[in-house]
Coordinates of C-alpha atoms and ligand atoms in Angstrom, one line a residue:
M240 CA 0.2 -0.4 -0.1
S241 CA 1.3 3.3 -1.1
T242 CA 1.4 5.7 1.4
K243 CA 1.3 8.5 -0.9
D244 CA -1.5 11.2 -1.6
R245 CA -4.0 10.7 -4.8
L246 CA -3.4 13.5 -7.2
I247 CA -6.8 13.4 -8.6
I248 CA -6.4 14.5 -12.4
F249 CA -9.4 16.4 -13.7
D250 CA -9.6 16.4 -17.4
T251 CA -11.3 19.3 -19.5
T252 CA -9.9 18.7 -22.6
L253 CA -13.9 18.4 -23.4
R254 CA -14.5 21.7 -22.0
D255 CA -11.8 24.5 -21.1
G256 CA -9.9 22.2 -24.9
E257 CA -12.6 22.9 -26.7
Q258 CA -12.3 26.2 -25.7
S259 CA -9.1 26.8 -28.1
P260 CA -10.8 28.7 -31.3
G261 CA -11.5 26.4 -33.9
A262 CA -11.3 22.9 -32.0
T263 CA -15.1 22.1 -31.8
M264 CA -15.9 18.8 -31.4
N265 CA -19.3 17.0 -32.0
Q266 CA -21.0 14.4 -29.5
E267 CA -19.8 11.4 -31.1
E268 CA -16.3 12.8 -31.0
K269 CA -16.7 13.9 -27.3
V270 CA -18.1 10.6 -26.8
R271 CA -15.0 8.2 -28.5
I272 CA -12.7 10.7 -26.6
A273 CA -14.0 10.1 -23.1
I274 CA -14.1 6.6 -23.7
A275 CA -10.1 7.0 -24.3
L276 CA -10.2 9.0 -20.8
E277 CA -11.8 6.6 -19.5
R278 CA -9.2 4.1 -20.7
L279 CA -6.6 6.2 -19.3
K280 CA -7.9 6.6 -16.1
V281 CA -8.3 10.2 -15.3
D282 CA -10.2 10.5 -12.4
V283 CA -13.0 13.5 -13.3
I284 CA -13.8 14.1 -16.9
E285 CA -15.1 17.9 -16.9
A286 CA -17.3 16.9 -20.3
G287 CA -18.3 20.5 -21.0
F288 CA -20.7 23.8 -19.8
A289 CA -23.9 22.6 -20.0
I290 CA -25.9 25.7 -20.7
S291 CA -23.7 27.2 -23.4
S292 CA -25.7 25.3 -26.3
Q293 CA -28.0 22.3 -26.8
G294 CA -25.2 20.7 -28.4
D295 CA -23.0 21.3 -25.4
F296 CA -26.2 20.3 -23.6
E297 CA -26.9 16.5 -25.1
S298 CA -22.6 15.7 -25.2
V299 CA -22.3 16.2 -21.5
A300 CA -25.6 14.3 -21.0
A301 CA -24.3 11.3 -23.5
V302 CA -20.4 11.0 -21.9
A303 CA -22.8 10.7 -18.7
E304 CA -24.5 8.5 -20.2
V305 CA -21.3 6.1 -21.3
I306 CA -18.8 6.9 -18.7
K307 CA -18.9 4.2 -15.6
D308 CA -15.4 4.5 -14.4
C309 CA -14.6 8.7 -14.1
Q310 CA -16.7 11.4 -12.6
V311 CA -18.2 13.0 -15.3
C312 CA -18.5 17.0 -14.4
S313 CA -20.6 20.2 -16.1
L314 CA -19.2 23.5 -15.9
A315 CA -21.9 26.2 -14.6
R316 CA -21.7 29.6 -14.1
V317 CA -23.4 30.8 -10.4
M318 CA -26.7 31.1 -12.2
D319 CA -29.6 28.9 -11.1
G320 CA -30.3 28.7 -14.8
D321 CA -26.7 27.1 -15.3
I322 CA -26.9 24.8 -12.0
D323 CA -29.9 23.2 -12.9
R324 CA -29.2 22.7 -16.7
A325 CA -25.6 20.9 -15.5
A326 CA -27.9 19.1 -13.0
E327 CA -30.3 17.6 -16.0
A328 CA -27.2 17.0 -18.2
L329 CA -25.6 15.0 -15.5
K330 CA -28.7 13.1 -14.6
S331 CA -27.6 10.0 -15.6
A332 CA -24.1 9.6 -14.7
V333 CA -22.9 7.0 -12.0
N334 CA -20.4 9.9 -10.2
P335 CA -22.0 13.6 -11.6
R336 CA -20.3 16.6 -10.1
I337 CA -21.0 20.3 -10.9
H338 CA -18.6 22.6 -11.3
T339 CA -19.5 26.2 -10.6
F340 CA -17.4 29.7 -11.0
I341 CA -17.3 33.3 -10.3
A342 CA -14.8 36.0 -10.5
T343 CA -12.8 36.7 -7.5
S344 CA -10.0 39.2 -8.8
P345 CA -10.8 43.0 -8.2
I346 CA -10.5 43.7 -12.3
H347 CA -12.8 40.8 -12.8
M348 CA -15.6 41.9 -10.0
Q349 CA -15.3 45.7 -11.2
H350 CA -15.0 45.5 -14.9
K351 CA -16.8 41.9 -15.9
L352 CA -19.2 41.6 -13.3
R353 CA -19.5 44.7 -12.1
L354 CA -20.7 43.4 -8.6
P355 CA -19.0 44.4 -5.1
P356 CA -17.0 41.5 -3.2
E357 CA -19.8 40.9 -0.9
E358 CA -22.8 40.2 -3.7
V359 CA -19.6 37.7 -5.3
I360 CA -19.3 35.5 -2.0
E361 CA -22.8 35.4 -1.4
L362 CA -23.9 34.1 -5.4
A363 CA -21.3 31.8 -5.0
V364 CA -22.5 30.4 -1.6
H365 CA -26.1 30.0 -3.0
A366 CA -25.1 28.5 -6.4
V367 CA -22.9 25.9 -4.2
K368 CA -25.8 25.1 -1.8
R369 CA -28.4 24.6 -4.7
A370 CA -26.2 22.5 -6.9
R371 CA -25.4 20.5 -3.3
N372 CA -29.1 19.8 -3.6
Q373 CA -29.0 18.5 -6.8
V374 CA -25.4 16.4 -6.6
A375 CA -23.5 14.9 -4.2
D376 CA -20.2 16.7 -5.6
V377 CA -19.7 20.5 -6.3
E378 CA -16.3 22.2 -7.0
F379 CA -16.0 25.5 -6.9
S380 CA -13.6 27.7 -8.8
C381 CA -12.1 31.2 -8.2
E382 CA -12.2 32.5 -11.5
D383 CA -9.0 34.6 -12.5
A384 CA -7.6 33.2 -8.1
G385 CA -4.1 34.3 -9.6
R386 CA -5.0 38.1 -9.6
S387 CA -7.3 37.9 -6.7
E388 CA -6.4 39.2 -3.0
I389 CA -5.4 36.4 -0.8
D390 CA -7.7 37.9 1.7
F391 CA -10.9 38.0 -0.2
L392 CA -9.7 34.5 -1.6
C393 CA -10.1 33.2 1.9
R394 CA -12.6 34.5 2.4
I395 CA -14.8 33.3 -0.2
I396 CA -13.5 29.6 0.0
E397 CA -13.9 29.1 3.8
A398 CA -17.7 30.1 2.9
T399 CA -18.0 27.8 -0.2
I400 CA -16.6 24.9 1.6
D401 CA -19.4 25.8 4.7
A402 CA -21.9 26.0 1.7
G403 CA -20.8 22.0 0.7
A404 CA -18.2 22.3 -2.2
R405 CA -15.8 19.8 -1.5
T406 CA -13.3 20.7 -4.1
I407 CA -11.8 24.3 -4.2
N408 CA -10.4 25.2 -7.7
I409 CA -7.5 28.0 -8.0
P410 CA -7.1 28.7 -11.3
D411 CA -4.4 31.0 -12.9
T412 CA -6.8 32.4 -15.7
V413 CA -4.8 34.5 -17.6
G414 CA -1.5 32.1 -16.7
Y415 CA 0.4 35.2 -14.8
N416 CA 1.8 33.9 -11.9
I417 CA 5.1 32.4 -11.5
P418 CA 6.0 29.1 -9.9
A419 CA 7.0 29.8 -6.2
Q420 CA 4.7 32.6 -5.8
F421 CA 1.7 30.5 -7.0
A422 CA 2.7 27.7 -4.6
S423 CA 3.2 30.0 -2.0
T424 CA -0.5 31.4 -2.8
I425 CA -2.0 27.7 -2.4
E426 CA 0.1 27.5 0.8
Q427 CA -0.9 30.3 2.6
I428 CA -4.6 29.9 1.4
I429 CA -4.4 26.2 3.4
E430 CA -3.3 27.7 6.2
R431 CA -5.2 30.3 6.5
V432 CA -8.8 29.4 5.8
P433 CA -10.1 27.3 9.0
N434 CA -12.1 24.8 7.1
A435 CA -9.9 23.9 4.8
H436 CA -9.2 20.7 5.9
K437 CA -12.8 19.8 4.5
A438 CA -11.7 20.5 1.1
I439 CA -9.6 19.1 -1.7
F440 CA -7.5 22.2 -3.2
S441 CA -7.1 21.8 -6.9
V442 CA -5.2 24.1 -9.2
H443 CA -6.1 24.9 -13.2
C444 CA -3.5 26.7 -14.8
H445 CA -3.2 28.4 -18.1
N446 CA -0.1 28.5 -20.4
D447 CA 0.3 32.0 -21.6
L448 CA 4.0 32.5 -19.9
G449 CA 4.5 29.0 -21.1
L450 CA 4.2 27.8 -16.9
A451 CA 1.3 25.9 -16.8
V452 CA 2.7 22.8 -15.7
A453 CA 5.4 24.5 -13.5
N454 CA 3.0 26.4 -11.7
S455 CA 1.0 23.5 -11.1
L456 CA 3.1 20.9 -10.3
A457 CA 4.6 23.5 -7.5
A458 CA 1.3 23.7 -6.1
V459 CA 1.5 20.1 -5.8
M460 CA 4.2 20.7 -3.0
T461 CA 2.8 23.0 -1.1
G462 CA -1.0 21.2 -1.0
A463 CA -3.1 21.1 -4.1
R464 CA -4.2 17.4 -4.6
Q465 CA -5.8 17.5 -7.8
I466 CA -4.9 19.2 -11.0
E467 CA -7.0 20.5 -14.0
C468 CA -5.3 19.7 -17.1
T469 CA -6.1 19.0 -20.8
I470 CA -4.2 16.2 -23.6
N471 CA -1.4 17.9 -25.5
G472 CA -2.6 21.1 -23.4
L473 CA -5.4 22.2 -25.5
G474 CA -7.1 25.4 -24.0
E475 CA -8.3 28.6 -24.2
R476 CA -5.3 31.0 -25.9
A477 CA -2.0 29.2 -24.9
G478 CA -3.9 26.6 -23.4
N479 CA -3.8 24.4 -20.0
A480 CA -1.3 22.3 -18.3
S481 CA -0.7 19.7 -20.1
L482 CA -1.7 16.2 -18.6
E483 CA 0.8 14.5 -20.1
E484 CA 3.5 16.6 -18.8
V485 CA 2.0 16.5 -15.5
V486 CA 1.8 13.0 -14.9
M487 CA 4.8 11.9 -16.4
A488 CA 6.7 14.7 -14.3
V489 CA 5.1 13.2 -10.9
Q490 CA 5.4 9.7 -12.1
T491 CA 9.6 10.2 -13.3
R492 CA 10.3 12.2 -10.2
K493 CA 8.4 10.3 -7.5
D494 CA 11.6 10.7 -5.3
L495 CA 10.2 14.2 -4.7
F496 CA 6.9 14.3 -5.3
P497 CA 4.2 13.1 -2.0
V498 CA 1.8 12.2 -4.4
E499 CA 0.8 9.4 -6.9
S500 CA -2.0 9.8 -10.2
G501 CA -4.2 6.6 -10.9
I502 CA -3.0 7.3 -14.4
E503 CA -2.8 4.2 -17.0
T504 CA 0.4 5.9 -18.8
R505 CA 0.4 3.5 -21.5
E506 CA -2.6 5.3 -23.2
I507 CA -1.1 8.7 -22.8
V508 CA 0.2 8.3 -26.6
P509 CA -3.0 6.6 -28.1
T510 CA -5.2 9.6 -26.2
S511 CA -2.8 12.0 -27.6
R512 CA -3.4 11.4 -31.2
L513 CA -7.2 10.9 -31.1
V514 CA -7.3 14.2 -29.4
S515 CA -5.2 16.2 -32.5
S516 CA -6.7 13.6 -35.1
I517 CA -10.2 14.6 -33.5
T518 CA -9.3 18.4 -33.3
G519 CA -7.0 18.7 -36.3
F520 CA -4.5 20.4 -33.8
P521 CA -0.9 19.0 -34.7
V522 CA 1.2 17.8 -31.9
Q523 CA 4.8 19.8 -32.1
P524 CA 7.1 17.4 -32.6
N525 CA 9.3 18.2 -29.9
K526 CA 6.9 18.3 -27.4
A527 CA 7.5 16.6 -24.1
I528 CA 6.1 13.2 -24.0
V529 CA 3.9 12.7 -27.0
G530 CA 5.9 14.9 -29.6
A531 CA 7.3 12.4 -32.0
N532 CA 10.9 13.6 -31.7
A533 CA 10.4 12.9 -28.0
F534 CA 12.4 9.9 -27.7
A535 CA 13.9 10.0 -30.9
H536 CA 17.8 10.0 -30.7
E537 CA 19.5 12.3 -33.2
S538 CA 22.8 13.1 -32.6
G539 CA 25.4 9.7 -32.6
I540 CA 26.9 10.3 -29.5
H541 CA 23.3 9.9 -28.0
Q542 CA 22.7 6.5 -29.6
D543 CA 25.9 5.1 -29.0
G544 CA 25.2 6.0 -25.5
V545 CA 21.5 4.8 -25.7
L546 CA 22.1 1.8 -27.2
K547 CA 24.7 1.0 -24.4
H548 CA 22.9 1.7 -21.6
R549 CA 19.3 3.0 -22.1
E550 CA 19.2 5.6 -18.8
T551 CA 22.3 7.4 -19.9
Y552 CA 20.0 9.8 -22.0
E553 CA 16.4 8.5 -20.9
I554 CA 14.2 9.2 -18.3
M555 CA 11.3 7.4 -19.1
R556 CA 10.4 4.7 -21.3
A557 CA 9.0 5.3 -24.4
E558 CA 6.7 2.0 -24.2
S559 CA 5.6 3.0 -21.0
V560 CA 4.0 6.0 -22.3
G561 CA 2.2 4.4 -25.1
W562 CA 4.4 4.6 -28.1
A563 CA 5.3 1.0 -28.7
A564 CA 1.2 0.2 -29.0
N565 CA 1.5 2.0 -32.5
K566 CA 1.2 -1.8 -33.6
M567 CA 0.0 -2.7 -36.8
V568 CA -3.9 -4.0 -36.0
L569 CA -5.7 -5.0 -38.8
G570 CA -4.5 -5.6 -42.7
K571 CA -6.1 -6.6 -46.2
H572 CA -7.1 -10.2 -45.2
S573 CA -9.0 -8.9 -41.9
G574 CA -12.6 -10.2 -41.6
R575 CA -15.5 -8.4 -40.1
A576 CA -15.2 -9.7 -36.7
A577 CA -11.9 -9.0 -36.3
F578 CA -12.9 -5.2 -37.6
V579 CA -15.9 -4.8 -35.2
A580 CA -13.6 -6.3 -32.7
R581 CA -10.7 -3.8 -32.8
L582 CA -13.8 -0.7 -33.0
E583 CA -15.6 -2.0 -30.1
E584 CA -12.1 -1.8 -28.0
L585 CA -11.7 1.8 -29.1
G586 CA -15.1 2.0 -28.0
I587 CA -16.5 2.5 -31.3
T588 CA -19.7 0.9 -32.0
F589 CA -22.8 1.5 -35.1
E590 CA -25.9 2.4 -34.7
N591 CA -27.3 -0.4 -36.9
R592 CA -25.7 -2.6 -39.1
D593 CA -25.8 -1.1 -42.3
A594 CA -23.5 1.9 -40.8
M595 CA -21.2 -1.2 -40.2
G596 CA -21.5 -2.2 -43.1
E597 CA -20.5 1.2 -44.4
A598 CA -17.5 1.1 -42.7
F599 CA -16.4 -1.8 -43.2
V600 CA -16.5 -1.4 -47.4
R601 CA -14.4 2.0 -46.4
F602 CA -11.9 0.0 -44.4
K603 CA -11.5 -2.9 -47.3
E604 CA -10.9 0.0 -49.9
L605 CA -8.4 1.6 -47.8
A606 CA -6.5 -1.6 -46.7
D607 CA -6.2 -2.2 -50.6
K608 CA -4.5 1.0 -50.9
K609 CA -2.6 1.0 -47.4
H610 CA -0.9 -2.5 -46.3
E611 CA -1.1 -2.1 -43.1
I612 CA -4.2 -0.6 -40.8
F613 CA -3.9 1.0 -37.4
D614 CA -5.9 2.9 -34.5
E615 CA -5.5 5.7 -36.1
D616 CA -6.5 5.3 -39.8
L617 CA -9.4 3.0 -37.9
Q618 CA -10.4 6.3 -35.8
A619 CA -10.2 8.4 -39.0
L620 CA -12.2 6.4 -40.8
V621 CA -14.6 6.1 -38.4
S622 CA -14.8 9.9 -38.1
N623 CA -15.3 10.4 -42.3
T624 CA -17.6 7.5 -42.5
I625 CA -20.1 9.2 -39.3
K626 CA -19.2 12.8 -41.4
D627 CA -21.0 11.1 -44.7
A628 CA -23.3 9.3 -43.3
A629 CA -24.9 12.7 -41.1
V630 CA -27.8 15.2 -43.0
E631 CA -24.9 17.7 -44.1
R632 CA -25.6 20.5 -46.5
Y633 CA -22.4 19.7 -48.9
K634 CA -20.7 16.7 -49.8
L635 CA -17.9 15.8 -52.0
Q636 CA -19.1 13.3 -54.7
G637 CA -16.0 13.3 -57.3
L638 CA -12.8 15.3 -58.0
S639 CA -10.4 14.9 -60.3
C640 CA -7.1 17.0 -60.8
E641 CA -4.7 18.6 -63.2
S642 CA -0.9 18.8 -62.0
G643 CA 2.7 18.4 -63.2
M644 CA 5.8 20.2 -63.3
G645 CA 5.2 22.7 -66.5
K646 CA 1.3 22.7 -66.3
K647 CA -1.7 24.9 -64.8
P648 CA -3.1 22.9 -62.3
K649 CA -6.9 22.4 -62.8
A650 CA -9.2 20.6 -60.6
E651 CA -13.1 19.5 -61.7
I652 CA -15.3 18.9 -58.5
S653 CA -18.9 17.5 -58.2
V654 CA -20.6 18.4 -55.2
I655 CA -24.1 17.6 -53.5
V656 CA -25.7 20.8 -52.7
D657 CA -29.0 20.1 -50.8
G658 CA -29.4 17.0 -52.2
E659 CA -28.3 18.0 -56.1
S660 CA -25.6 17.7 -57.8
Q661 CA -23.5 20.6 -58.7
T662 CA -19.9 20.5 -60.7
A663 CA -17.4 23.4 -61.3
S664 CA -13.8 23.9 -62.4
A665 CA -11.5 25.8 -61.6
S666 CA -7.4 26.7 -62.1
G667 CA -5.1 27.6 -59.1
S668 CA -1.2 28.1 -58.3
G669 CA -1.4 24.4 -57.3
P670 CA -3.7 21.5 -56.7
V671 CA -4.9 22.2 -53.7
D672 CA -5.4 25.6 -54.3
A673 CA -7.4 24.6 -57.6
T674 CA -9.7 22.1 -55.1
F675 CA -10.3 24.9 -52.9
R676 CA -11.2 27.4 -56.0
A677 CA -13.5 24.7 -57.9
I678 CA -15.7 24.4 -54.6
E679 CA -15.9 28.1 -54.2
E680 CA -17.4 28.2 -57.4
I681 CA -20.4 26.4 -56.1
A682 CA -20.3 27.0 -52.9
N683 CA -19.6 30.9 -53.0
S684 CA -19.2 31.0 -48.8
Q685 CA -17.6 34.4 -48.4
T686 CA -15.7 32.7 -45.8
T687 CA -11.4 33.5 -45.2
L688 CA -9.1 30.5 -45.1
Q689 CA -7.2 30.9 -41.9
L690 CA -5.1 27.7 -41.7
Y691 CA -4.4 24.7 -44.3
L692 CA -2.7 22.3 -42.5
V693 CA -1.4 18.1 -44.2
N694 CA -0.4 15.6 -41.1
G695 CA 0.4 11.9 -41.9
I696 CA -1.9 9.7 -39.8
T697 CA 0.8 7.2 -39.4
S698 CA 4.3 6.8 -41.2
G699 CA 5.2 6.0 -45.0
T700 CA 4.3 6.8 -48.2
D701 CA 1.0 5.3 -48.2
S702 CA -0.1 6.4 -44.7
Q703 CA -3.2 8.8 -44.9
G704 CA -3.0 12.2 -44.9
E705 CA -5.0 13.8 -42.4
V706 CA -6.1 17.8 -43.6
T707 CA -7.4 20.6 -41.6
V708 CA -9.1 23.4 -42.9
R709 CA -10.0 26.6 -41.0
L710 CA -12.5 28.8 -42.4
E711 CA -13.9 32.2 -40.9
L712 CA -16.9 34.1 -41.5
A713 CA -18.2 36.8 -39.6
G714 CA -16.0 36.1 -36.3
R715 CA -16.8 32.1 -36.3
V716 CA -13.9 29.6 -36.9
V717 CA -14.4 26.4 -37.8
N718 CA -11.9 23.7 -38.1
G719 CA -12.7 20.9 -40.8
H720 CA -11.3 18.2 -41.2
G721 CA -11.1 15.2 -44.2
A722 CA -8.9 12.1 -44.5
D723 CA -7.5 10.0 -47.5
T724 CA -4.6 8.4 -48.8
D725 CA -4.9 10.6 -51.2
I726 CA -4.0 14.3 -50.6
I727 CA -6.0 16.3 -52.8
V728 CA -8.9 14.6 -52.1
A729 CA -8.6 14.8 -48.0
S730 CA -8.3 18.6 -48.5
A731 CA -11.1 18.5 -50.4
K732 CA -13.3 16.3 -47.6
A733 CA -11.7 18.9 -45.2
Y734 CA -13.2 22.2 -46.9
I735 CA -15.9 20.7 -47.5
S736 CA -16.5 19.5 -43.6
A737 CA -15.4 23.5 -42.7
L738 CA -18.4 24.9 -44.7
N739 CA -20.5 22.4 -43.2
L740 CA -19.8 23.2 -39.5
L741 CA -20.4 26.6 -40.6
T742 CA -24.0 25.7 -41.6
S743 CA -24.7 23.3 -39.3
Q744 CA -23.0 24.5 -35.7
A745 CA -25.1 27.0 -33.3
L746 CA -23.4 29.5 -31.4
K747 CA -22.3 28.6 -28.0
T748 CA -22.1 31.2 -24.9
H749 CA -18.8 31.4 -23.6
P750 CA -18.6 30.7 -20.1
Q751 CA -16.1 33.5 -19.0
V752 CA -16.9 36.1 -21.9
E753 CA -20.2 37.1 -20.2
S754 CA -20.7 39.0 -17.3
A755 CA -22.3 36.6 -14.2
G756 CA -25.6 37.2 -15.8
V757 CA -26.5 38.2 -12.4
Ligands
LIG908 O1 -9.3 29.2 -16.2 C1 -10.4 29.4 -15.3 O2 -10.4 30.3 -15.0 C2 -11.7 28.8 -15.9 C3 -12.2 28.2 -14.8 C4 -13.4 28.5 -16.0 C5 -12.2 27.0 -14.2 O3 -11.6 27.9 -16.7
LIG909 ZN1 -9.6 28.0 -18.0

């Protein structure tokens, strides 16, 4: 039996992670990520902000329905409507948590909320009590705690613990803190709040100065026992503390940390890849733990050392975070049973036999083009199948391109728009440019292309290309994704998927932009 305290890993990829511009995920994608997080054994999944839109409400409810081994949480401002909506979305959760918050810094209280501090305390206490009447586990966050006055923090924390909050979260909302200072804030709060022993202290750090992980770990040294973090460090602006870095720091430096997490570390790389593929946010090659170069040794001296004795240059094993998990899972000769079994292991099930049959046909087509099929290929294939089955305004029907040295690139495209086939052709500076221009001949969307990104899903020249297209229209930003072994086709799919998102996605309320609504 370990004598160490448990470090609670609270994953907010589906909520704060989704607040990264363009990282919107649909319900099916959120459920797939939640299943991966459950396999990773995170303690809490913040599945969304239920009041923000009907879609978010349904996603929280769907995650609450499927996940059995983690707590499922919804964010809520301190308003009654937010709390009730969160409770309703969490109705079927085995272990629900409501996470309510209000800003506590002078700058936020004065300019955003326009409320005196006393009223902020009253609202927080009221919200915690209301939430506790509906679920047993309530977390309270002091938004912008990193710039709040310590005396006021102590008062509001004492009052919300008395009201029934079991977890008190101290966010560095704008990523302003420095490790020693943040650690000292946590230490002072725990020392000064008389009922601090009745709650777990949590930290939620943003990465504006690149210090989110350092600040979170420093806080653990002075008493924090929950870290809020995201896969790949996704999140608002520069992101949140990265789950993989936090977990591996605690595990690798067991000699220093008084805590241990329950994370199944071999699931880290597969989960990181899934999140990257669904959001279209690639992982930089030199990113700690999950970057392609994280365990690659370039220089001859390092390679020599690693071959003679691994620990000369490696502080962690690549296998321990799941790098070896990238094994071929299926191939050309795999049958339907093997295909379905592997998808089930990935948490993917189909609504009916037709949908499964369609996915299997696509799998066979892919296996003809590409000999080895990896989990990442299956995830991309299923995303494509689900998108194509959805009722969407635009569907890609056909595409042919001409390009080569000395030739003017040209694309001919046919797209089904509202059930009717339309064709167009265009030339451009390259085949992708020509393809996008041809699509625009049909759609005339008035959008601005903000980002075009190609990634290989796996290695090898027969790998599927995964393309992200970010479009902007009147301030709304969406990321479309497409995968195919032909990157021009993948690009067309991604562009069309972005157009569909612009026509179908409802606007969401951002939790932090509005006033408290009081
Ligand atoms: O950064 C922040 O303060 C938040 C809160 C809503 C917890 O995301
Ligand atoms: Zn945040």
